[in-house]
Structures are given as C-alpha cells and as structure tokens.
mmCIF file of C-alpha atoms in Angstrom:
data_model
loop_
_atom_site.group_PDB
_atom_site.id
_atom_site.type_symbol
_atom_site.label_atom_id
_atom_site.label_comp_id
_atom_site.label_asym_id
_atom_site.label_seq_id
_atom_site.Cartn_x
_atom_site.Cartn_y
_atom_site.Cartn_z
ATOM 1 C CA MET A 1 37.008 -32.074 -30.709
ATOM 2 C CA SER A 2 40.524 -31.387 -30.963
ATOM 3 C CA LEU A 3 42.804 -32.044 -27.941
ATOM 4 C CA LEU A 4 43.495 -27.971 -27.646
ATOM 5 C CA THR A 5 39.681 -27.411 -27.925
ATOM 6 C CA ARG A 6 38.984 -29.898 -24.882
ATOM 7 C CA ASN A 7 41.828 -28.140 -22.669
ATOM 8 C CA LYS A 8 40.620 -24.879 -23.039
ATOM 9 C CA ALA A 9 37.046 -26.008 -22.424
ATOM 10 C CA PRO A 10 37.664 -26.469 -18.283
ATOM 11 C CA LYS A 11 39.618 -23.335 -18.485
ATOM 12 C CA LEU A 12 36.641 -21.402 -20.282
ATOM 13 C CA ALA A 13 34.057 -22.828 -17.713
ATOM 14 C CA ASP A 14 36.078 -22.188 -14.806
ATOM 15 C CA HIS A 15 36.774 -18.471 -15.745
ATOM 16 C CA ASN A 16 32.896 -17.741 -16.595
ATOM 17 C CA ALA A 17 31.929 -19.549 -13.174
ATOM 18 C CA GLY A 18 34.713 -16.786 -11.632
ATOM 19 C CA ARG A 19 33.175 -13.843 -13.538
ATOM 20 C CA GLN A 20 29.761 -15.105 -12.056
ATOM 21 C CA LEU A 21 30.950 -15.376 -8.445
ATOM 22 C CA PHE A 22 32.454 -11.861 -8.460
ATOM 23 C CA GLY A 23 28.997 -10.486 -10.120
ATOM 24 C CA SER A 24 27.113 -12.079 -7.311
ATOM 25 C CA ARG A 25 29.627 -10.538 -4.763
ATOM 26 C CA TRP A 26 29.230 -7.149 -6.137
ATOM 27 C CA ALA A 27 25.334 -7.657 -6.271
ATOM 28 C CA THR A 28 25.369 -8.753 -2.984
ATOM 29 C CA ILE A 29 27.313 -5.975 -1.626
ATOM 30 C CA THR A 30 25.480 -3.257 -3.499
ATOM 31 C CA VAL A 31 21.906 -4.550 -2.326
ATOM 32 C CA TRP A 32 23.392 -4.337 1.481
ATOM 33 C CA ILE A 33 24.604 -0.661 0.860
ATOM 34 C CA ILE A 34 21.009 0.117 -0.643
ATOM 35 C CA ALA A 35 19.771 -1.468 2.403
ATOM 36 C CA VAL A 36 21.851 0.339 5.104
ATOM 37 C CA VAL A 37 21.441 3.667 3.083
ATOM 38 C CA TRP A 38 18.078 3.524 2.751
ATOM 39 C CA THR A 39 17.461 2.363 6.234
ATOM 40 C CA ILE A 40 19.750 4.982 8.315
ATOM 41 C CA PRO A 41 16.346 7.679 7.861
ATOM 42 C CA SER A 42 14.377 4.887 9.856
ATOM 43 C CA LEU A 43 16.827 4.489 12.605
ATOM 44 C CA GLY A 44 17.029 7.922 12.921
ATOM 45 C CA LEU A 45 13.356 8.324 13.708
ATOM 46 C CA PHE A 46 13.559 5.431 16.028
ATOM 47 C CA ALA A 47 16.676 6.756 17.810
ATOM 48 C CA THR A 48 14.923 10.171 18.129
ATOM 49 C CA SER A 49 12.014 8.850 19.408
ATOM 50 C CA PHE A 50 13.221 7.961 22.367
ATOM 51 C CA ARG A 51 15.428 11.276 23.314
ATOM 52 C CA PRO A 52 14.659 14.029 25.317
ATOM 53 C CA LYS A 53 13.149 17.033 24.198
ATOM 54 C CA ALA A 54 16.404 19.331 25.087
ATOM 55 C CA ASP A 55 18.642 16.522 23.523
ATOM 56 C CA ILE A 56 16.746 16.540 20.223
ATOM 57 C CA SER A 57 17.258 20.532 19.943
ATOM 58 C CA ALA A 58 20.489 20.442 21.010
ATOM 59 C CA ASN A 59 22.560 17.714 18.714
ATOM 60 C CA GLY A 60 21.578 15.097 15.937
ATOM 61 C CA TRP A 61 20.463 11.982 16.658
ATOM 62 C CA TRP A 62 23.407 9.840 15.918
ATOM 63 C CA ASN A 63 24.858 11.696 19.363
ATOM 64 C CA LEU A 64 22.657 8.803 21.206
ATOM 65 C CA PHE A 65 25.430 6.236 20.561
ATOM 66 C CA VAL A 66 27.963 8.355 22.230
ATOM 67 C CA HIS A 67 25.862 9.779 24.969
ATOM 68 C CA PRO A 68 23.222 7.474 25.943
ATOM 69 C CA HIS A 69 20.239 9.072 27.113
ATOM 70 C CA PHE A 70 16.708 7.213 26.861
ATOM 71 C CA THR A 71 13.572 8.199 27.729
ATOM 72 C CA MET A 72 9.798 6.992 27.322
ATOM 73 C CA GLY A 73 8.032 10.049 27.898
ATOM 74 C CA ASN A 74 7.653 10.532 24.604
ATOM 75 C CA TYR A 75 5.612 7.421 23.831
ATOM 76 C CA SER A 76 3.541 7.645 27.254
ATOM 77 C CA ALA A 77 2.802 11.419 26.138
ATOM 78 C CA ILE A 78 1.587 10.778 22.695
ATOM 79 C CA PHE A 79 -0.891 8.228 24.516
ATOM 80 C CA SER A 80 -1.940 10.363 27.476
ATOM 81 C CA THR A 81 -5.498 11.802 27.660
ATOM 82 C CA SER A 82 -4.040 15.176 29.059
ATOM 83 C CA THR A 83 -3.315 18.133 26.132
ATOM 84 C CA VAL A 84 -0.720 17.070 23.769
ATOM 85 C CA SER A 85 -0.185 19.838 21.382
ATOM 86 C CA GLY A 86 -3.397 19.857 20.791
ATOM 87 C CA ILE A 87 -4.488 16.325 21.013
ATOM 88 C CA PRO A 88 -6.200 16.465 24.373
ATOM 89 C CA ASN A 89 -7.084 12.234 23.915
ATOM 90 C CA GLY A 90 -3.657 11.241 22.659
ATOM 91 C CA ILE A 91 -3.423 9.466 19.468
ATOM 92 C CA LEU A 92 -5.217 6.295 20.125
ATOM 93 C CA PRO A 93 -8.448 7.418 19.083
ATOM 94 C CA TYR A 94 -7.212 8.265 15.523
ATOM 95 C CA VAL A 95 -5.205 4.980 15.304
ATOM 96 C CA ILE A 96 -8.552 3.477 15.535
ATOM 97 C CA ASN A 97 -9.949 5.735 12.937
ATOM 98 C CA SER A 98 -7.166 4.853 10.878
ATOM 99 C CA PHE A 99 -7.923 1.142 10.991
ATOM 100 C CA VAL A 100 -11.729 1.639 10.730
ATOM 101 C CA ILE A 101 -10.868 3.834 7.471
ATOM 102 C CA THR A 102 -7.949 1.540 6.070
ATOM 103 C CA ILE A 103 -9.348 -2.193 6.199
ATOM 104 C CA PRO A 104 -13.264 -1.452 4.495
ATOM 105 C CA ALA A 105 -11.291 0.512 2.112
ATOM 106 C CA VAL A 106 -8.602 -2.285 1.554
ATOM 107 C CA ILE A 107 -11.743 -5.025 1.846
ATOM 108 C CA PHE A 108 -14.111 -3.392 -0.854
ATOM 109 C CA PRO A 109 -12.054 -2.620 -4.218
ATOM 110 C CA ILE A 110 -10.340 -5.809 -3.634
ATOM 111 C CA THR A 111 -14.028 -7.939 -3.557
ATOM 112 C CA ILE A 112 -15.366 -5.563 -6.550
ATOM 113 C CA ALA A 113 -12.273 -5.996 -8.583
ATOM 114 C CA THR A 114 -11.959 -9.539 -8.124
ATOM 115 C CA MET A 115 -15.491 -10.284 -9.700
ATOM 116 C CA ALA A 116 -14.859 -7.846 -12.218
ATOM 117 C CA ALA A 117 -11.612 -9.245 -13.146
ATOM 118 C CA TYR A 118 -12.822 -12.700 -13.657
ATOM 119 C CA CYS A 119 -15.884 -11.340 -15.569
ATOM 120 C CA LEU A 120 -13.805 -9.680 -17.918
ATOM 121 C CA ALA A 121 -11.204 -12.556 -18.308
ATOM 122 C CA TRP A 122 -13.270 -15.513 -18.405
ATOM 123 C CA VAL A 123 -16.952 -14.516 -19.195
ATOM 124 C CA LYS A 124 -16.808 -12.936 -22.641
ATOM 125 C CA PHE A 125 -19.376 -10.228 -24.028
ATOM 126 C CA ARG A 126 -19.490 -8.226 -26.261
ATOM 127 C CA GLY A 127 -17.755 -4.913 -25.620
ATOM 128 C CA SER A 128 -15.874 -6.507 -22.928
ATOM 129 C CA ASP A 129 -12.305 -5.690 -24.091
ATOM 130 C CA ALA A 130 -13.393 -2.112 -24.776
ATOM 131 C CA VAL A 131 -14.340 -2.252 -20.887
ATOM 132 C CA PHE A 132 -11.275 -3.394 -20.050
ATOM 133 C CA TYR A 133 -9.427 -1.013 -22.073
ATOM 134 C CA GLY A 134 -11.358 2.110 -20.795
ATOM 135 C CA ILE A 135 -10.810 0.436 -17.159
ATOM 136 C CA PHE A 136 -7.032 0.417 -17.851
ATOM 137 C CA ALA A 137 -7.323 4.257 -19.114
ATOM 138 C CA LEU A 138 -8.735 5.402 -15.875
ATOM 139 C CA GLN A 139 -5.278 5.269 -14.404
ATOM 140 C CA ILE A 140 -4.104 8.335 -16.152
ATOM 141 C CA VAL A 141 -6.606 10.552 -14.541
ATOM 142 C CA PRO A 142 -4.932 12.138 -11.821
ATOM 143 C CA ILE A 143 -6.499 12.152 -8.399
ATOM 144 C CA GLN A 144 -6.411 15.684 -7.547
ATOM 145 C CA LEU A 145 -8.825 16.546 -10.760
ATOM 146 C CA ALA A 146 -11.596 14.343 -9.156
ATOM 147 C CA LEU A 147 -11.039 15.557 -5.576
ATOM 148 C CA VAL A 148 -13.502 18.583 -5.982
ATOM 149 C CA PRO A 149 -16.275 17.199 -8.133
ATOM 150 C CA LEU A 150 -16.909 13.967 -5.996
ATOM 151 C CA LEU A 151 -16.988 16.593 -2.850
ATOM 152 C CA ASN A 152 -19.532 18.417 -4.572
ATOM 153 C CA LEU A 153 -21.345 14.870 -5.427
ATOM 154 C CA PHE A 154 -21.140 14.198 -2.083
ATOM 155 C CA THR A 155 -22.366 17.487 -0.614
ATOM 156 C CA THR A 156 -24.656 19.041 -2.797
ATOM 157 C CA GLY A 157 -25.047 17.079 -5.876
ATOM 158 C CA VAL A 158 -24.892 17.485 -9.442
ATOM 159 C CA HIS A 159 -27.071 20.353 -11.117
ATOM 160 C CA LEU A 160 -27.317 21.349 -14.510
ATOM 161 C CA GLY A 161 -28.549 25.158 -14.515
ATOM 162 C CA HIS A 162 -31.978 25.034 -12.287
ATOM 163 C CA TYR A 163 -32.249 21.213 -12.624
ATOM 164 C CA THR A 164 -30.946 18.646 -10.147
ATOM 165 C CA LEU A 165 -29.117 15.725 -12.164
ATOM 166 C CA VAL A 166 -28.094 14.068 -9.134
ATOM 167 C CA PRO A 167 -29.272 15.146 -5.493
ATOM 168 C CA GLY A 168 -26.401 15.316 -2.765
ATOM 169 C CA LEU A 169 -25.457 12.473 -0.873
ATOM 170 C CA HIS A 170 -24.625 13.771 2.194
ATOM 171 C CA ILE A 171 -21.716 11.232 2.958
ATOM 172 C CA ALA A 172 -19.094 13.775 3.378
ATOM 173 C CA GLY A 173 -17.970 13.975 6.781
ATOM 174 C CA LYS A 174 -18.766 10.268 7.313
ATOM 175 C CA PHE A 175 -16.753 7.369 7.125
ATOM 176 C CA LEU A 176 -18.280 6.238 3.883
ATOM 177 C CA GLY A 177 -17.347 9.303 2.423
ATOM 178 C CA ILE A 178 -13.795 8.445 2.667
ATOM 179 C CA TRP A 179 -14.390 4.564 1.818
ATOM 180 C CA VAL A 180 -15.889 5.489 -1.629
ATOM 181 C CA PRO A 181 -13.467 7.417 -2.965
ATOM 182 C CA HIS A 182 -10.785 5.253 -1.782
ATOM 183 C CA THR A 183 -12.476 2.114 -3.308
ATOM 184 C CA MET A 184 -13.207 4.391 -6.900
ATOM 185 C CA PHE A 185 -9.262 5.479 -6.895
ATOM 186 C CA ALA A 186 -8.110 1.908 -6.539
ATOM 187 C CA LEU A 187 -10.334 -0.023 -8.615
ATOM 188 C CA PRO A 188 -8.442 0.748 -12.114
ATOM 189 C CA LEU A 189 -5.135 -0.498 -11.166
ATOM 190 C CA ALA A 190 -6.746 -3.693 -8.887
ATOM 191 C CA ILE A 191 -8.629 -4.770 -11.987
ATOM 192 C CA TYR A 192 -5.795 -4.832 -14.334
ATOM 193 C CA LEU A 193 -3.297 -6.604 -11.971
ATOM 194 C CA LEU A 194 -6.206 -8.801 -11.139
ATOM 195 C CA HIS A 195 -7.389 -9.062 -14.858
ATOM 196 C CA ASN A 196 -3.923 -10.349 -15.633
ATOM 197 C CA PHE A 197 -3.512 -12.774 -13.374
ATOM 198 C CA ILE A 198 -6.947 -14.536 -13.492
ATOM 199 C CA SER A 199 -6.421 -14.900 -17.367
ATOM 200 C CA SER A 200 -3.078 -16.693 -17.165
ATOM 201 C CA LEU A 201 -5.107 -19.300 -15.013
ATOM 202 C CA PRO A 202 -5.670 -22.539 -17.248
ATOM 203 C CA ARG A 203 -8.229 -22.943 -19.442
ATOM 204 C CA GLU A 204 -8.489 -26.779 -18.964
ATOM 205 C CA LEU A 205 -9.576 -25.877 -15.467
ATOM 206 C CA MET A 206 -12.400 -23.889 -16.603
ATOM 207 C CA GLU A 207 -13.618 -26.141 -19.256
ATOM 208 C CA ALA A 208 -13.236 -28.926 -16.846
ATOM 209 C CA ALA A 209 -15.831 -27.113 -14.343
ATOM 210 C CA ASN A 210 -17.834 -26.002 -16.980
ATOM 211 C CA VAL A 211 -18.323 -29.803 -18.016
ATOM 212 C CA ASP A 212 -19.306 -30.699 -14.651
ATOM 213 C CA GLY A 213 -21.947 -28.086 -14.307
ATOM 214 C CA ALA A 214 -20.355 -25.552 -12.064
ATOM 215 C CA SER A 215 -21.645 -22.149 -12.184
ATOM 216 C CA HIS A 216 -19.684 -19.107 -13.012
ATOM 217 C CA PHE A 217 -19.932 -18.346 -9.154
ATOM 218 C CA VAL A 218 -19.077 -21.799 -8.200
ATOM 219 C CA VAL A 219 -15.790 -21.538 -10.443
ATOM 220 C CA PHE A 220 -15.156 -18.064 -8.909
ATOM 221 C CA ARG A 221 -15.711 -19.401 -5.537
ATOM 222 C CA ARG A 222 -13.635 -22.775 -5.509
ATOM 223 C CA ILE A 223 -10.925 -22.147 -8.347
ATOM 224 C CA VAL A 224 -10.037 -18.664 -9.024
ATOM 225 C CA LEU A 225 -10.477 -17.000 -5.888
ATOM 226 C CA PRO A 226 -8.317 -19.656 -4.155
ATOM 227 C CA LEU A 227 -5.349 -19.660 -6.972
ATOM 228 C CA SER A 228 -5.489 -15.577 -6.982
ATOM 229 C CA ILE A 229 -4.446 -15.366 -3.465
ATOM 230 C CA PRO A 230 -0.858 -14.166 -4.621
ATOM 231 C CA ALA A 231 -1.957 -11.097 -6.710
ATOM 232 C CA ILE A 232 -4.682 -10.289 -3.938
ATOM 233 C CA ALA A 233 -2.211 -10.023 -1.457
ATOM 234 C CA ALA A 234 0.184 -8.247 -3.708
ATOM 235 C CA PHE A 235 -2.657 -5.711 -4.262
ATOM 236 C CA THR A 236 -3.402 -5.668 -0.402
ATOM 237 C CA ILE A 237 -0.055 -4.546 0.438
ATOM 238 C CA PHE A 238 -0.361 -1.849 -2.075
ATOM 239 C CA GLN A 239 -3.742 -0.631 -1.088
ATOM 240 C CA PHE A 240 -3.153 -0.710 2.571
ATOM 241 C CA LEU A 241 0.024 1.533 2.214
ATOM 242 C CA TRP A 242 -1.311 4.053 0.356
ATOM 243 C CA VAL A 243 -4.207 4.258 2.301
ATOM 244 C CA TRP A 244 -2.886 4.161 5.951
ATOM 245 C CA ASN A 245 -0.247 6.806 4.744
ATOM 246 C CA ASP A 246 -2.802 8.840 2.545
ATOM 247 C CA LEU A 247 -3.295 12.553 3.894
ATOM 248 C CA LEU A 248 -4.870 14.319 0.755
ATOM 249 C CA VAL A 249 -7.947 12.307 0.282
ATOM 250 C CA ALA A 250 -8.502 12.157 3.968
ATOM 251 C CA LEU A 251 -8.645 16.119 4.429
ATOM 252 C CA THR A 252 -11.103 15.955 1.432
ATOM 253 C CA PHE A 253 -13.660 14.025 2.653
ATOM 254 C CA THR A 254 -13.378 14.260 6.313
ATOM 255 C CA GLY A 255 -14.705 18.079 6.056
ATOM 256 C CA GLY A 256 -12.852 18.985 9.485
ATOM 257 C CA THR A 257 -15.137 16.114 11.472
ATOM 258 C CA GLU A 258 -12.918 15.639 14.338
ATOM 259 C CA GLY A 259 -14.567 12.211 15.582
ATOM 260 C CA ILE A 260 -13.256 10.484 12.233
ATOM 261 C CA ASP A 261 -9.985 11.987 11.187
ATOM 262 C CA PRO A 262 -7.315 9.574 10.757
ATOM 263 C CA LEU A 263 -3.882 9.661 12.142
ATOM 264 C CA ASN A 264 -1.777 11.387 9.361
ATOM 265 C CA ASN A 265 -4.153 14.200 9.849
ATOM 266 C CA LYS A 266 -3.151 14.931 13.189
ATOM 267 C CA LEU A 267 0.626 14.016 12.640
ATOM 268 C CA ALA A 268 0.301 17.090 10.540
ATOM 269 C CA GLY A 269 0.077 19.166 13.259
ATOM 270 C CA LEU A 270 1.582 17.166 16.517
ATOM 271 C CA ALA A 271 5.015 19.041 15.723
ATOM 272 C CA GLY A 272 2.820 22.521 16.930
ATOM 273 C CA THR A 273 2.616 25.782 14.999
ATOM 274 C CA TRP A 274 6.339 26.767 15.912
ATOM 275 C CA GLY A 275 7.588 23.294 15.726
ATOM 276 C CA SER A 276 8.014 22.734 19.777
ATOM 277 C CA HIS A 277 6.875 19.297 19.720
ATOM 278 C CA TRP A 278 9.459 17.609 17.113
ATOM 279 C CA GLU A 279 10.027 14.409 20.104
ATOM 280 C CA LEU A 280 6.363 13.457 20.024
ATOM 281 C CA LEU A 281 6.289 13.706 16.235
ATOM 282 C CA THR A 282 8.918 11.133 16.035
ATOM 283 C CA SER A 283 7.355 8.647 18.444
ATOM 284 C CA SER A 284 3.726 9.142 16.859
ATOM 285 C CA THR A 285 5.519 8.751 13.301
ATOM 286 C CA PHE A 286 7.427 5.202 14.368
ATOM 287 C CA ILE A 287 3.880 3.879 15.917
ATOM 288 C CA THR A 288 2.724 4.758 12.080
ATOM 289 C CA ILE A 289 5.438 2.938 10.692
ATOM 290 C CA LEU A 290 4.546 -0.290 12.551
ATOM 291 C CA VAL A 291 1.357 -1.411 11.316
ATOM 292 C CA PRO A 292 2.337 -0.926 7.382
ATOM 293 C CA LEU A 293 5.866 -3.247 8.535
ATOM 294 C CA ALA A 294 3.456 -5.710 10.146
ATOM 295 C CA VAL A 295 1.258 -6.007 6.974
ATOM 296 C CA PHE A 296 4.099 -6.365 4.638
ATOM 297 C CA PHE A 297 5.849 -9.003 6.674
ATOM 298 C CA SER A 298 2.775 -11.152 6.834
ATOM 299 C CA LEU A 299 1.963 -11.109 3.097
ATOM 300 C CA GLN A 300 5.679 -10.871 2.046
ATOM 301 C CA ARG A 301 5.692 -14.452 0.607
ATOM 302 C CA TYR A 302 3.256 -13.540 -1.722
ATOM 303 C CA PHE A 303 4.617 -10.025 -3.118
ATOM 304 C CA VAL A 304 6.853 -11.412 -5.627
ATOM 305 C CA ARG A 305 4.337 -14.159 -7.073
ATOM 306 C CA GLY A 306 1.972 -11.215 -7.020
ATOM 307 C CA LEU A 307 3.946 -8.392 -8.907
ATOM 308 C CA LEU A 308 4.646 -11.434 -11.642
ATOM 309 C CA ALA A 309 0.985 -12.497 -11.989
ATOM 310 C CA GLY A 310 0.313 -12.778 -15.394
ATOM 311 C CA SER A 311 3.580 -12.200 -16.575
ATOM 312 C CA VAL A 312 4.288 -16.207 -17.389
ATOM 313 C CA LYS A 313 2.236 -19.101 -17.816
#
C-alpha cells in the first residue's frame, strides 16, 4: 500500500462514519416526528374525555391547555347505573362481554393453529404441502363474503331443495356463535405464521427427541411449544387487537341479543341519535384503548422476534 493510499484511508473512514452518524440522526428525528404526529389524535381524545360538554361544543380540545377546565363527570357517567344515552347500566357489563368474547377467541385459534402448524411442519404425510397451501390460500377470501353463509348455517342450516344437508346449529345470538367465526377467520394466518416459525426450528432437536423415544405429543409440548413463544405472542397481539376492536362480526352474530353485546356495539350508538353525547363517547373510547395497550406492552418484547419468525435460521 502506498503512502498516499494510507493517508486517504483514515479520511475515507472518518467521512463514512460522519455520513452514518448524520443519517442516523435524521432517521431518529423522522421517527420522533412520526411518533408525535401519530400520538396527536390520541392526545386529543384523552384531553376531550376530561372536558365538560359545553366546552367540547364551544371549541377544540387544544383550548384545554390555554383555559384548563377538567371534570371527571364523563367517566363517572359512563360507569353509572342511570340511563346514559340508552345504556341504563353503564358500560361495565359490555366491557365484561368484550373480555368474554375476546379471550376465548384468542385462545381457540392459537391452540388449534399451533398443533396444526407442528403437524404440517414435522409430521409429513401425503398431501401435507397441498393442505398447507390450501390453508394459506384461504387468507384471500374476504370476511364479508362468509358472514351471511355462516349466519345461515348457525340459524337455519344448509338446505338443498327440500333436503337438509346440515341442520341449523342454533348458536347465533350466543357467545359460541361469535367465538366460532373469529376462530375460523384467524386460523389461516395463524397457521401460516406459526408454520414458518416451527419449521425453522433445528432439525437436530427433533431427531434427538425421536432417538430418545419421544412421541409427537412430547416433542410438541416440551420442545416446540416453549421455543414458539415469540411467534405465539406476536399472533396473540394481532388477534386480541382484531377481536377487541371488531364491530362487523359482533353485529352480525350477536343477533341483537342484549346480554352478549360487546363494548364496540354500544360505542357505535353512544353519541346519541343527534350526536349529543360526544363527551361520553370520548371517555368510553379511551377506556377501550387502555386494554389493547396493556396487552401490547406486556408482550412487546416478543413482538419483533415473532414478526421475524421463520425468516432466518
């Protein structure tokens, strides 16, 4: 190497380091700007939930910082047992209904998908690849196309002329009638994600377990399931957020049954016919947001690892 080349090398290295530092600073600034802009609507919702009805109608939520006027009446009203915009018992029963709907609708597809993914990844049988591709292809079916046929199956069954192929299941308007659709709609994506992760586990582990005489159930319970926690946690976040925030499936399969309505069904009408209860809508919506946030932050350490499941060995 010549003297001139040796002199240029440190300068080139310093120049590259400076460009990387400059780029990382701009990337950090950009991320912060996006985060602030993304948070502004939530901040407005939070601020509005503490404002009186008269102030909400008079000016924007940012005036709260200029002329502070807080009240806890909105939160006490939505939990009160008096009539609140057509909800005589407050929102607490519907919050409980949302938990009763969401928790099983998360557990059922994860349980089924984890076992199916292990079977498709490590228990090879004739046509296993075709089954996997068929399950993957089900993701392209729009949910809206399946709602009415499923509702007919749950109520009157399937008929061909005068013949009854499948009798009515009579589960519409019950919690089971909401768990089943959520489980069915979640399985294709769940099996696909978990299959990619489970199939990337070291083959040596499976072969060693087979040599030791372990059955498929033992391998699944002692090896596959503990190692698949990141992928399971990542899908749990997606499924919980989807079911908790769902309105379409709940409206379709509750059948107007008052006792099983989730919170979102009531939030749709909480503002009143003429939009006269916006202060109650904001406080109720903020309560709804807190639950998914708690789930996300409790599982966030697995989130990125789960998203990258199966991409690298």
